[in-house]
XYZ file of C-alpha atoms in Angstrom:
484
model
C 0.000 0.000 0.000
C 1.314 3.681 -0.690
C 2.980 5.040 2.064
C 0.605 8.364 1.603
C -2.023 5.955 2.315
C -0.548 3.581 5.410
C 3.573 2.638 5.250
C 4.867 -0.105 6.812
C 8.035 -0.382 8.775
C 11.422 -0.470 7.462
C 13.549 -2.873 9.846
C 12.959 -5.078 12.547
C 14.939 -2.834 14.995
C 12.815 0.236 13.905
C 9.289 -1.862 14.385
C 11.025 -2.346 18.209
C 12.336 1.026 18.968
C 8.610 2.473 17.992
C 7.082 -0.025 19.980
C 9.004 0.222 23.118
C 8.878 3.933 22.271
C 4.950 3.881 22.864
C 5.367 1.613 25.682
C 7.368 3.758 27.571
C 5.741 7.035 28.635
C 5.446 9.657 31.298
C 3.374 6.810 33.258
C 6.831 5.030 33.621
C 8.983 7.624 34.847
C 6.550 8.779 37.619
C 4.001 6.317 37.966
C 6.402 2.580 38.263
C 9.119 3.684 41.054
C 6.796 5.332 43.322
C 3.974 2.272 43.505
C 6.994 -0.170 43.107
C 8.159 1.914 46.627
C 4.959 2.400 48.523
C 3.975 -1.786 47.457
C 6.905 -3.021 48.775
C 9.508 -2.800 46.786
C 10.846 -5.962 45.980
C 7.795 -8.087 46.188
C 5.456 -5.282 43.792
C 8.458 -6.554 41.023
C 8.188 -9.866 41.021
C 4.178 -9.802 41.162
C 4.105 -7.394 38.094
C 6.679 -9.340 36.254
C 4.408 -12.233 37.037
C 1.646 -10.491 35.084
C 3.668 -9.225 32.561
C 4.801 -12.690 31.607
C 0.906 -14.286 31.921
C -1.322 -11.098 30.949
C 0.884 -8.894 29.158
C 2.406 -10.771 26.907
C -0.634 -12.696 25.891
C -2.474 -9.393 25.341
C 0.493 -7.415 23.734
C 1.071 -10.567 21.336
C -2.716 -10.940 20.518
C -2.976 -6.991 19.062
C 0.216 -7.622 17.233
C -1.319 -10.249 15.438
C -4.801 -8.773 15.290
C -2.854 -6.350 13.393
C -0.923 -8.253 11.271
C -3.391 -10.977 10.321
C -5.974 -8.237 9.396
C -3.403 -5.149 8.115
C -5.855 -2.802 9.808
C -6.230 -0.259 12.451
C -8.287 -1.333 15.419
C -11.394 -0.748 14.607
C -11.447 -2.032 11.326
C -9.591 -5.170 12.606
C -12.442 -5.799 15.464
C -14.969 -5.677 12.454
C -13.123 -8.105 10.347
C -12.124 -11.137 12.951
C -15.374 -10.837 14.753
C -19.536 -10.456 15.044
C -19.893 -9.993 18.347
C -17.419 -7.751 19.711
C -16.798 -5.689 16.314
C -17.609 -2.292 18.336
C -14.897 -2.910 20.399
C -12.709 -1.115 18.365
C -13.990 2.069 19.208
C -12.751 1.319 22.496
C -9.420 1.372 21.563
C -9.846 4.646 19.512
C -11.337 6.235 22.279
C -9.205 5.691 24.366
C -5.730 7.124 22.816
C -7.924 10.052 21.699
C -8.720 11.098 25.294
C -5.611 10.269 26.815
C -3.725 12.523 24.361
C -6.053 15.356 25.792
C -3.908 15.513 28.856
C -0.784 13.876 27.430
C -0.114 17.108 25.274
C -0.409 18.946 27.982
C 2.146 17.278 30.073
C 4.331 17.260 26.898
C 4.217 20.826 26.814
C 5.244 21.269 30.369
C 8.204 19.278 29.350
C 8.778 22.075 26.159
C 8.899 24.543 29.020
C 11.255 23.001 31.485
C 13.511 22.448 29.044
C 13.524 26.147 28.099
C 13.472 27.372 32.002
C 16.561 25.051 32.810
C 17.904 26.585 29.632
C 17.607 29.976 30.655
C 18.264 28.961 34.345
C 22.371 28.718 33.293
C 22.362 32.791 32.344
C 19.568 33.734 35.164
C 19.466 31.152 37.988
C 17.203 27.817 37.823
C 14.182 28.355 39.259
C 12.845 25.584 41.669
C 9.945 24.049 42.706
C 7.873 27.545 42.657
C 7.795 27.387 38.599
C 5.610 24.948 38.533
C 2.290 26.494 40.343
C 3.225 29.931 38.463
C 2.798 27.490 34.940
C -0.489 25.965 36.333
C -1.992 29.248 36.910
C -0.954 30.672 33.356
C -3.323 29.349 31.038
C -1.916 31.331 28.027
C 1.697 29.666 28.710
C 0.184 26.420 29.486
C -1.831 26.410 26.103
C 1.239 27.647 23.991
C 3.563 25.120 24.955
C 0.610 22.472 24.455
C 0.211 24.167 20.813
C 4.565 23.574 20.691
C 4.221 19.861 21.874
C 1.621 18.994 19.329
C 3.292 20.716 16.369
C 6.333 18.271 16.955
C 3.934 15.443 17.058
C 2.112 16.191 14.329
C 5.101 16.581 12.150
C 6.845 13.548 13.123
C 3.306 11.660 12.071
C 3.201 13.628 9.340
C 6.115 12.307 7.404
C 4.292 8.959 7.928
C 5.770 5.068 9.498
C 9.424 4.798 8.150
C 9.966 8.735 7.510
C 8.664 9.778 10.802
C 7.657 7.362 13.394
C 10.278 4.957 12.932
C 12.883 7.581 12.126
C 12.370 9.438 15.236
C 12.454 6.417 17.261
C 15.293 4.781 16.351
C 17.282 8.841 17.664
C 14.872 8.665 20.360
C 14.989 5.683 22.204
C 18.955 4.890 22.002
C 19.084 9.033 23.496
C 16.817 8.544 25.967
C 18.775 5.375 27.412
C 21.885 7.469 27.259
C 20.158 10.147 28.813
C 18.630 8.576 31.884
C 22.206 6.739 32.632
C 23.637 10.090 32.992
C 20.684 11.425 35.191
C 21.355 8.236 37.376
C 24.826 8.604 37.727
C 23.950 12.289 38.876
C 21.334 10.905 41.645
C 23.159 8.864 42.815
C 25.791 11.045 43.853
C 23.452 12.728 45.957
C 23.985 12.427 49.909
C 21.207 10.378 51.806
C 20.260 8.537 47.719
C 20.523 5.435 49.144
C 17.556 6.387 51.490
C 15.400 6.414 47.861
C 17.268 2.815 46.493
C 15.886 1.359 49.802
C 12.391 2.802 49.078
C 12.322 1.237 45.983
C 13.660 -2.151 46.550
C 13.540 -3.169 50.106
C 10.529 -4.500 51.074
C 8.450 -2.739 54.115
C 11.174 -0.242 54.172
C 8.766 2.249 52.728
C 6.658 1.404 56.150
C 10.203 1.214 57.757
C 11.647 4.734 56.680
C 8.531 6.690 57.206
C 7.282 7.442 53.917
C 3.890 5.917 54.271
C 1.741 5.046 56.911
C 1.603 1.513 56.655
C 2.091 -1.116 54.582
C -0.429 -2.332 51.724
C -2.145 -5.516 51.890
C -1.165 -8.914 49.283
C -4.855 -7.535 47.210
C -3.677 -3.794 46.933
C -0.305 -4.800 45.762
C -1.888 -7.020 43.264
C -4.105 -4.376 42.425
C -1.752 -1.900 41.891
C 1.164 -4.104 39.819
C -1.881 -4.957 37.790
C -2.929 -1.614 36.913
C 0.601 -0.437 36.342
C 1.551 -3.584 34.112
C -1.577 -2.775 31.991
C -0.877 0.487 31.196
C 2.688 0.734 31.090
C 2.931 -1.439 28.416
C 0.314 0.926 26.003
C -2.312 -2.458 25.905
C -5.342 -1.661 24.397
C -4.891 1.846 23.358
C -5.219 0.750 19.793
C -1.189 1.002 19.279
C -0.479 -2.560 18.887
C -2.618 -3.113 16.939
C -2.231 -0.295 14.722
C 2.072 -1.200 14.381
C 1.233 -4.639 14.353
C -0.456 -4.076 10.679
C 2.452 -2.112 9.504
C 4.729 -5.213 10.081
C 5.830 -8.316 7.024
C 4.891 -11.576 7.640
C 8.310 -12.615 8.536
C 8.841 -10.586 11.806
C 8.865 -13.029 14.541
C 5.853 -11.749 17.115
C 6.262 -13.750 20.085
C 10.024 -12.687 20.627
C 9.563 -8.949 19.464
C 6.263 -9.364 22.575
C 9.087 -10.629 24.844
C 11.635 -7.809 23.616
C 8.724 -4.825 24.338
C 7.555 -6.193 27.424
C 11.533 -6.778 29.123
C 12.420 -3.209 27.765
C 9.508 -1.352 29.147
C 9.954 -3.026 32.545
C 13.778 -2.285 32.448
C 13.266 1.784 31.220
C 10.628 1.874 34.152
C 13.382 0.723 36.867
C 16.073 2.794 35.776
C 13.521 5.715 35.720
C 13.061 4.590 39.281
C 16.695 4.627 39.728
C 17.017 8.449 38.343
C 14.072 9.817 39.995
C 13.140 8.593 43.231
C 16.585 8.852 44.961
C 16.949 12.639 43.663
C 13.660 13.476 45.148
C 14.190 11.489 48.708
C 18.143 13.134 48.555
C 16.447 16.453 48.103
C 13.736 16.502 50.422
C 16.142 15.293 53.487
C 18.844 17.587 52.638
C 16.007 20.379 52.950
C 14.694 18.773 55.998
C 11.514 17.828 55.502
C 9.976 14.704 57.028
C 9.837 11.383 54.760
C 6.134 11.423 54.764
C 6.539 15.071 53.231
C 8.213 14.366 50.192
C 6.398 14.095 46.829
C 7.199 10.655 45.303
C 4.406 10.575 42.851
C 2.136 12.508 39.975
C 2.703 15.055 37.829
C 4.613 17.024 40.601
C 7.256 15.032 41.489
C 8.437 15.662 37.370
C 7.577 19.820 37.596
C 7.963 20.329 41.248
C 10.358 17.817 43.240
C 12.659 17.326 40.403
C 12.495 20.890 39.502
C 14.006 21.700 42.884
C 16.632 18.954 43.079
C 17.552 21.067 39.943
C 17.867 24.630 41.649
C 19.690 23.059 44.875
C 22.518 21.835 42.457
C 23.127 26.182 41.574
C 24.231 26.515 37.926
C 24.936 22.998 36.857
C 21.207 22.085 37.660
C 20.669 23.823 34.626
C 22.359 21.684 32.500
C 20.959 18.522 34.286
C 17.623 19.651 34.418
C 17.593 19.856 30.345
C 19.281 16.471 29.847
C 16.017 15.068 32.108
C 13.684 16.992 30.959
C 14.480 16.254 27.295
C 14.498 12.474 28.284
C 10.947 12.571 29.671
C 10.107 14.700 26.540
C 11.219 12.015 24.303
C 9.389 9.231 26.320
C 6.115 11.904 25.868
C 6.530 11.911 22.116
C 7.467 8.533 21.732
C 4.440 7.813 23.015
C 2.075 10.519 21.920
C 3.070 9.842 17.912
C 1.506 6.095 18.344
C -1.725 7.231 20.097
C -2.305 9.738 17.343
C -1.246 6.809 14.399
C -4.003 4.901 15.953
C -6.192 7.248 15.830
C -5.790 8.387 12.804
C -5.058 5.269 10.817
C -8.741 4.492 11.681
C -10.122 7.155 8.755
C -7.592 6.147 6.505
C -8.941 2.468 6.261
C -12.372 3.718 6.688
C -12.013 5.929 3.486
C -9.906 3.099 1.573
C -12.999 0.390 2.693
C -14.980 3.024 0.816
C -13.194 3.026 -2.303
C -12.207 6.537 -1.413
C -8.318 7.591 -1.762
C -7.227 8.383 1.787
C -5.060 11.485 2.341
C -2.756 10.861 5.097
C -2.035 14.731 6.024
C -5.544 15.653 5.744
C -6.348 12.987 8.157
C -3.042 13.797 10.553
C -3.744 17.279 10.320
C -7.682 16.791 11.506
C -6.845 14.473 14.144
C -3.991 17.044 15.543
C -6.311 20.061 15.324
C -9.459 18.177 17.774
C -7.050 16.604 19.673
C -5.382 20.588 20.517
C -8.490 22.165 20.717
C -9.559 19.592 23.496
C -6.400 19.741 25.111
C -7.176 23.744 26.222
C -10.016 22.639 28.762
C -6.874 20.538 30.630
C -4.200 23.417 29.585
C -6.057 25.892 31.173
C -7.311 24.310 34.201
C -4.000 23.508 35.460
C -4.193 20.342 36.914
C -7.307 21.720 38.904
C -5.628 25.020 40.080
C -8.209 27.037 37.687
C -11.234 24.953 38.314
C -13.968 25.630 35.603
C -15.349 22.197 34.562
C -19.078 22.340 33.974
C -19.515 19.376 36.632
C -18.229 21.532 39.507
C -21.102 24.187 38.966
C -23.276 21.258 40.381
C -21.197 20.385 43.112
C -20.486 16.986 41.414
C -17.381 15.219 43.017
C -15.207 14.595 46.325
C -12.001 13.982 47.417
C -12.824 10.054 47.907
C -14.021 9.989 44.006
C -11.092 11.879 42.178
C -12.622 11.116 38.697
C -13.756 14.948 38.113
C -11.187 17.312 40.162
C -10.291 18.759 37.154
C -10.225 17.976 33.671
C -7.034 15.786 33.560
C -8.441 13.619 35.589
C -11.625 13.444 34.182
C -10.407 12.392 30.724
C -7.889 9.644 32.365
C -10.903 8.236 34.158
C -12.718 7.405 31.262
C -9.558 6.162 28.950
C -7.524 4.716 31.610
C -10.334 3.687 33.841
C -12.717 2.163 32.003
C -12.437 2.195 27.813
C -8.748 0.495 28.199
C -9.616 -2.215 30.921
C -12.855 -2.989 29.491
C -11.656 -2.950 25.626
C -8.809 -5.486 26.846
C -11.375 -7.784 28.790
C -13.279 -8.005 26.092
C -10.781 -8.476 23.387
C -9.272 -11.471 25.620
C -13.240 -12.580 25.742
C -13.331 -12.078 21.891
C -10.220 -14.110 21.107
C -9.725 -16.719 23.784
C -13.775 -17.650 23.280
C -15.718 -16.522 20.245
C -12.755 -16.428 17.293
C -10.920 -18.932 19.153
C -7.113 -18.664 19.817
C -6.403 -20.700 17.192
C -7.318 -18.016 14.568
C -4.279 -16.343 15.272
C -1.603 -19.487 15.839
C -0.720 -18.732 11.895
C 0.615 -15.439 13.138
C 2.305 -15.996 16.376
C 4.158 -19.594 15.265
C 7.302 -17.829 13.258
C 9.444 -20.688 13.395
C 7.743 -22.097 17.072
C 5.667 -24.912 15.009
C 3.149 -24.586 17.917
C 5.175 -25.049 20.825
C 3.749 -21.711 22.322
C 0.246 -22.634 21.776
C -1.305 -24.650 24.587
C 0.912 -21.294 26.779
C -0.635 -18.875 24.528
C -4.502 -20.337 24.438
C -4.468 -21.178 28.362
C -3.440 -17.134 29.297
C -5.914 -15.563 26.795
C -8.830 -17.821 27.833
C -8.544 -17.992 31.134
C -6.002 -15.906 32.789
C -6.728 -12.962 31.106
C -10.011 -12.550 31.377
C -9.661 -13.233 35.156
C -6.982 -10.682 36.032
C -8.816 -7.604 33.273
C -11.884 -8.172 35.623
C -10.030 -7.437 39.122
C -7.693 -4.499 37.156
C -11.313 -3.476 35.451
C -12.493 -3.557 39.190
C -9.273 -1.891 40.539
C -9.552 1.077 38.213
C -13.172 1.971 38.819
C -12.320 1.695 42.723
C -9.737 3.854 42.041
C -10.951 6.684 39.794
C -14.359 6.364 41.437
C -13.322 6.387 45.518
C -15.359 3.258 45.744
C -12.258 1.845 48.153
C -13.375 -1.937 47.316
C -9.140 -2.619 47.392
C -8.189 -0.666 50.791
């Protein structure tokens, strides 16, 4: 098919750079250490690498081939392999399309860090202060929203091989190089270790005083769950939409293992860059354990930030290597949400005989996606409240699903159109199309020896475990406290 049209890939190496690129997201860099810290180290590891290897693999390998047995986008590819569950693809376009609402957002903030810490080596870098006088300017926030989707949308633009692919294969290899130097860096910091033993010693986060007490066997399980599910981009219509740009020879089950192992490793080192800055930084300023931000968007904009300005001049310069790491990990990520959306109308318009314009489409999906993205932009994170649901007094602190319109978008992508579009895609495969409709797809030289492994997680397991995440998520975003 002409590349105007769809593309395809160009290597092996560039298919895995792209996918571990969408894999590995802002979610990763603040959301694995700190739940890895406050679920006991150690033991939250080896439970989500349990998952990884039962649920995520199966699911991650099942939208590959979805995508490559059908050379669709997801919702196209729901219609083809099934009756039943062919509206699930929406699911999986809704999804990317609301999370990139807020993602853009957060990308921007990452534009202007990079500028401040920039500036910062002339003028001084600014601490932790910079980021409440961003949230409260809505005309800043918007403009550097407007600068992170420009870079998206021209990276898309320029299509699989000339854009995605090409930006990846810079991308990832940087961002690796990037977060070893941040690491180095943190861990040079007096009282790091204090962060290391957060992270990987289990009860010490009970132990050392930064949480009250320590979560039970469910809410660890809960949490690794939830964390496995959407760290690794599942059911965000991504797979699925890279999966039908690949050739028949590419071997899935081993690229599946390849994403899954690389996402887990970027999200420890992450771990290992953040979390002992921020504990190093917080002692050496004297605040109490329990004190210290370890999580959300302000341990990026405001903890980190201020590790910066304590290091004087030099912050500056390690401030932009990080913040241009998380940047990349933003776009990496952002480019295959809007692919997925976007690839979508281009099959719809080919089923229709219609010739698809690919930077007709890009440029439309770009443009909603922006003009969407103000309402989070200029909230700021909830500092400038002015959702319509708050006029009704809609909302508490127990059901965080509407403080502010960040949250209210990640509820319903992350909370409910992801885990439900991945239980029922495990339904649709393991029990109506039957596993055994994509074993021409997954074998690649295995001659079935993954197939009784393959057929027993996607019937059984993973159906079981998207119910409890499903569960876990709505508890969650919802303050229904059913995993307390």
């Amino acid at each position: 098919m002409d590349e105007n049209k769809r593309g395809s890939f160009g290597s092996n190496i560039g298919f895995l750079l792209s996918a571990i690129g969408s894999a590995v997201g802002l979610g990763n860099i603040w959301g694995f250490p700190y739940k890895m810290g406050k679920s006991g180290g150690f033991t939250f590891l080896i439970i989500y690498l349990i998952l990884a290897i039962f649920v995520g693999f199966a699911i991650m390998l099942s939208e590959l081939a979805m995508g490559r047995k059908t050379g669709l986008g997801p919702v196209n590819a729901y219609k083809t392999l099934s009756k039943k569950f062919k509206w699930v693809g929406w699911l999986a376009i809704i999804a990317p399309f609301l999370i990139m609402t807020f993602y853009s957002v957060l990308g921007g903030y990452c534009i202007y860090y990079i500028v401040i810490n920039i500036v910062g080596l002339f003028k001084g870098v600014p601490g932790a202060e910079s980021f409440d006088a961003l949230l409260t300017n809505p005309g800043m926030s918007i403009l550097v929203t407007l600068g992170f989707m420009i870079i998206c949308y021209l990276i898309n633009l320029n299509g699989v091989g000339g854009g995605i692919e090409k930006f990846n294969k810079i991308g990832m290899p940087a961002l690796f190089v990037m977060l070893v130097i941040v690491i180095i860096r943190a861990w040079t910091l007096p009282h790091a270790a204090e962060g290391l033993k957060f992270m990987f010693v289990p009860g010490y986060a009970v132990k050392g005083g930064f949480i009250d007490k320590a979560p039970g066997i469910m809410s660890v399980l809960a949490t690794a769950g939830g964390q496995m599910f959407f760290s690794l981009s599942l059911a965000m219509g991504a797979m699925i939409t890279y999966g039908s740009y690949l050739g028949k020879n590419e071997n899935l089950p081993k690229n599946s293992v390849i994403i899954v192992i690389s996402d887990t490793l970027v999200a420890i080192m992450a771990g290992l860059a953040v979390i002992p800055a921020a504990v190093a930084n917080g002692i050496a300023k004297g605040m109490a354990v329990s004190e210290i931000k370890l999580g959300g968007p302000s341990l990026l904009f405001a903890t980190l930030q201020d590790v910066f300005h304590g290091m004087g001049t030099i912050g500056g310069i390690f401030g932009f290597i990080f913040y241009a790491l998380v940047l990349i990990a933003a776009i990496s990520s952002a480019i295959s949400l809007i692919e997925a959306v976007a690839v979508t109308f281009i099959d719809r318009a080919s089923a229709r005989g219609e010739e698809p314009s690919r930077p007709r489409t890009i440029t439309l999906v770009c443009i909603v996606i922006f003009l969407l993205s103000c309402f989070v932009a200029s909230d700021g994170l909830g500092s400038r409240p002015f959702a319509p649901w708050q006029f009704f007094g809609i909302g508490s602190e127990a059901a965080p699903w509407n403080d502010c319109w960040l949250d209210f978008m990640d509820t319903w992508s992350e909370g409910v159109a992801m885990p439900l579009g991945a239980l029922l895609m495990s339904v649709m495969i393991g029990w109506e199309i039957k596993p055994k409709s994509l074993y021409d797809e997954i074998d690649n030289g295995y001659n079935g020896k993954i197939h009784g492994f393959y057929s027993f997680c996607i019937k059984y397991v993973c159906p079981i475990a998207m119910v409890f995440i499903l569960l876990v998520q709505l508890s969650s975003f919802f303050g229904f406290g059913w995993f307390e």
